[in-house]
Amino acid sequence: GQQVMQIPQYQHVQEGEDFTTYCNSSTTLSNIQWYKQRPGGHPVFLIQLVKSGEVKKQKRLTFQFGEAKKNSSLHITATQTTDVGTYFCANGNQFYFGTGTSLTVIP
Amino acid sequence: DAGITQSPRHKVTETGTPVTLRCHQTENHRYMYWYRQDPGHGLRLIHYSYGVKDTDKGEVSDGYSVSRSKTEDFLLTLESATSSQTSVYFCAISETGQNTGELFFGEGSRLTVL
């Protein structure tokens, strides 16, 4: 199946530092989605990437889809305490989610 | 937020008892999903539905059954709960389904099996 692996599992950063999480698949993905889950909350959709090499930005968040459509990344510039939570990638058919990266931001 | 209601939100039960979790949506979305979330495993798909009475298995379907008799309701049943089924269960809905639609998640149901 189109399982996706996600690293790192945990990341602690000082407020203002950058953060990146990576998602990798052994097979080519039709598309990839990213979700954010605040502590105690439910996952919330952030974005979907479809095209090879696609880059999308949402304020301080930058999402990339690899040229081979086998990997993706989420980069947050100058983290804030509001960025705290777990970030998940999911393959396009939503059958498989990555294990998530839990981000802690130290004020 | 999308109109998704999960019930119950919290349940404690004993091994061997049946449990049914309900997901109710007011969005009239065709696709509905049940996931479980466990530390270190992320979200894993249990079952999904692509229409009334149309359901299929996900990655971790053993020990679970589902039913969808109406567009708005998707039920997840544990016929005989086991401690390994202690988890947080999320229902999700999608308007367009696989490869196109974003998922909208409910608030989650925390199940503890003693």
PDB file of N, CA and C in Angstrom, chain B residues 4 6 8 22 27 35-36 38 56 62 71 73 78 81 83 87 90-91 97 114:
ATOM      1  N   ILE B   4     -20.096  17.788  12.224  1.00  0.00           N
ATOM      2  CA  ILE B   4     -19.849  16.388  12.538  1.00  0.00           C
ATOM      3  C   ILE B   4     -19.946  16.207  14.044  1.00  0.00           C
ATOM      4  N   GLN B   6     -19.734  13.278  17.097  1.00  0.00           N
ATOM      5  CA  GLN B   6     -19.423  11.922  17.500  1.00  0.00           C
ATOM      6  C   GLN B   6     -20.016  11.669  18.883  1.00  0.00           C
ATOM      7  N   PRO B   8     -20.546   8.254  21.903  1.00  0.00           N
ATOM      8  CA  PRO B   8     -20.241   9.180  22.983  1.00  0.00           C
ATOM      9  C   PRO B   8     -18.843   9.775  22.810  1.00  0.00           C
ATOM     10  N   ARG B  22     -21.000   6.396  17.322  1.00  0.00           N
ATOM     11  CA  ARG B  22     -21.824   6.980  16.265  1.00  0.00           C
ATOM     12  C   ARG B  22     -21.181   8.246  15.728  1.00  0.00           C
ATOM     13  N   GLU B  27     -23.602  17.638   6.733  1.00  0.00           N
ATOM     14  CA  GLU B  27     -23.053  18.230   5.511  1.00  0.00           C
ATOM     15  C   GLU B  27     -23.506  17.515   4.245  1.00  0.00           C
ATOM     16  N   TYR B  35     -11.245   6.404  11.868  1.00  0.00           N
ATOM     17  CA  TYR B  35      -9.836   6.217  12.146  1.00  0.00           C
ATOM     18  C   TYR B  35      -9.668   5.982  13.649  1.00  0.00           C
ATOM     19  N   ARG B  36      -8.568   5.321  13.989  1.00  0.00           N
ATOM     20  CA  ARG B  36      -8.151   5.279  15.375  1.00  0.00           C
ATOM     21  C   ARG B  36      -6.786   5.942  15.488  1.00  0.00           C
ATOM     22  N   ASP B  38      -3.435   6.277  17.960  1.00  0.00           N
ATOM     23  CA  ASP B  38      -2.660   5.749  19.073  1.00  0.00           C
ATOM     24  C   ASP B  38      -1.261   6.350  19.033  1.00  0.00           C
ATOM     25  N   ASP B  56     -16.187  -0.342   3.122  1.00  0.00           N
ATOM     26  CA  ASP B  56     -15.035  -1.173   2.814  1.00  0.00           C
ATOM     27  C   ASP B  56     -14.046  -1.096   3.953  1.00  0.00           C
ATOM     28  N   ASP B  62      -9.792  -5.488  11.583  1.00  0.00           N
ATOM     29  CA  ASP B  62     -10.099  -6.670  12.386  1.00  0.00           C
ATOM     30  C   ASP B  62     -10.693  -6.274  13.731  1.00  0.00           C
ATOM     31  N   THR B  71     -27.337   8.540   4.889  1.00  0.00           N
ATOM     32  CA  THR B  71     -26.202   9.367   4.493  1.00  0.00           C
ATOM     33  C   THR B  71     -25.539  10.008   5.698  1.00  0.00           C
ATOM     34  N   ASP B  73     -25.378   9.132   8.949  1.00  0.00           N
ATOM     35  CA  ASP B  73     -24.894   8.364  10.093  1.00  0.00           C
ATOM     36  C   ASP B  73     -23.963   7.226   9.675  1.00  0.00           C
ATOM     37  N   LEU B  78     -17.737  -2.387  17.907  1.00  0.00           N
ATOM     38  CA  LEU B  78     -16.783  -3.363  18.423  1.00  0.00           C
ATOM     39  C   LEU B  78     -17.646  -4.471  19.023  1.00  0.00           C
ATOM     40  N   ALA B  81     -15.285  -5.930  22.836  1.00  0.00           N
ATOM     41  CA  ALA B  81     -14.145  -5.030  23.014  1.00  0.00           C
ATOM     42  C   ALA B  81     -12.968  -5.723  23.703  1.00  0.00           C
ATOM     43  N   SER B  83      -8.768  -4.916  25.210  1.00  0.00           N
ATOM     44  CA  SER B  83      -7.929  -3.824  25.722  1.00  0.00           C
ATOM     45  C   SER B  83      -7.119  -3.162  24.610  1.00  0.00           C
ATOM     46  N   SER B  87      -8.408   3.425  22.619  1.00  0.00           N
ATOM     47  CA  SER B  87      -7.866   4.356  21.640  1.00  0.00           C
ATOM     48  C   SER B  87      -8.752   5.597  21.576  1.00  0.00           C
ATOM     49  N   PHE B  90     -11.627   8.703  15.654  1.00  0.00           N
ATOM     50  CA  PHE B  90     -12.059   9.892  14.917  1.00  0.00           C
ATOM     51  C   PHE B  90     -12.893   9.482  13.712  1.00  0.00           C
ATOM     52  N   CYS B  91     -13.990  10.167  13.566  1.00  0.00           N
ATOM     53  CA  CYS B  91     -14.789  10.077  12.354  1.00  0.00           C
ATOM     54  C   CYS B  91     -14.383  11.229  11.448  1.00  0.00           C
ATOM     55  N   GLY B  97     -14.133  12.608  -1.720  1.00  0.00           N
ATOM     56  CA  GLY B  97     -13.484  11.322  -1.545  1.00  0.00           C
ATOM     57  C   GLY B  97     -12.045  11.272  -1.984  1.00  0.00           C
ATOM     58  N   LEU B 114     -11.297  -1.848  29.803  1.00  0.00           N
ATOM     59  CA  LEU B 114     -10.593  -2.361  30.995  1.00  0.00           C
ATOM     60  C   LEU B 114     -10.525  -3.879  30.995  1.00  0.00           C
TER      61      LEU B 114
END
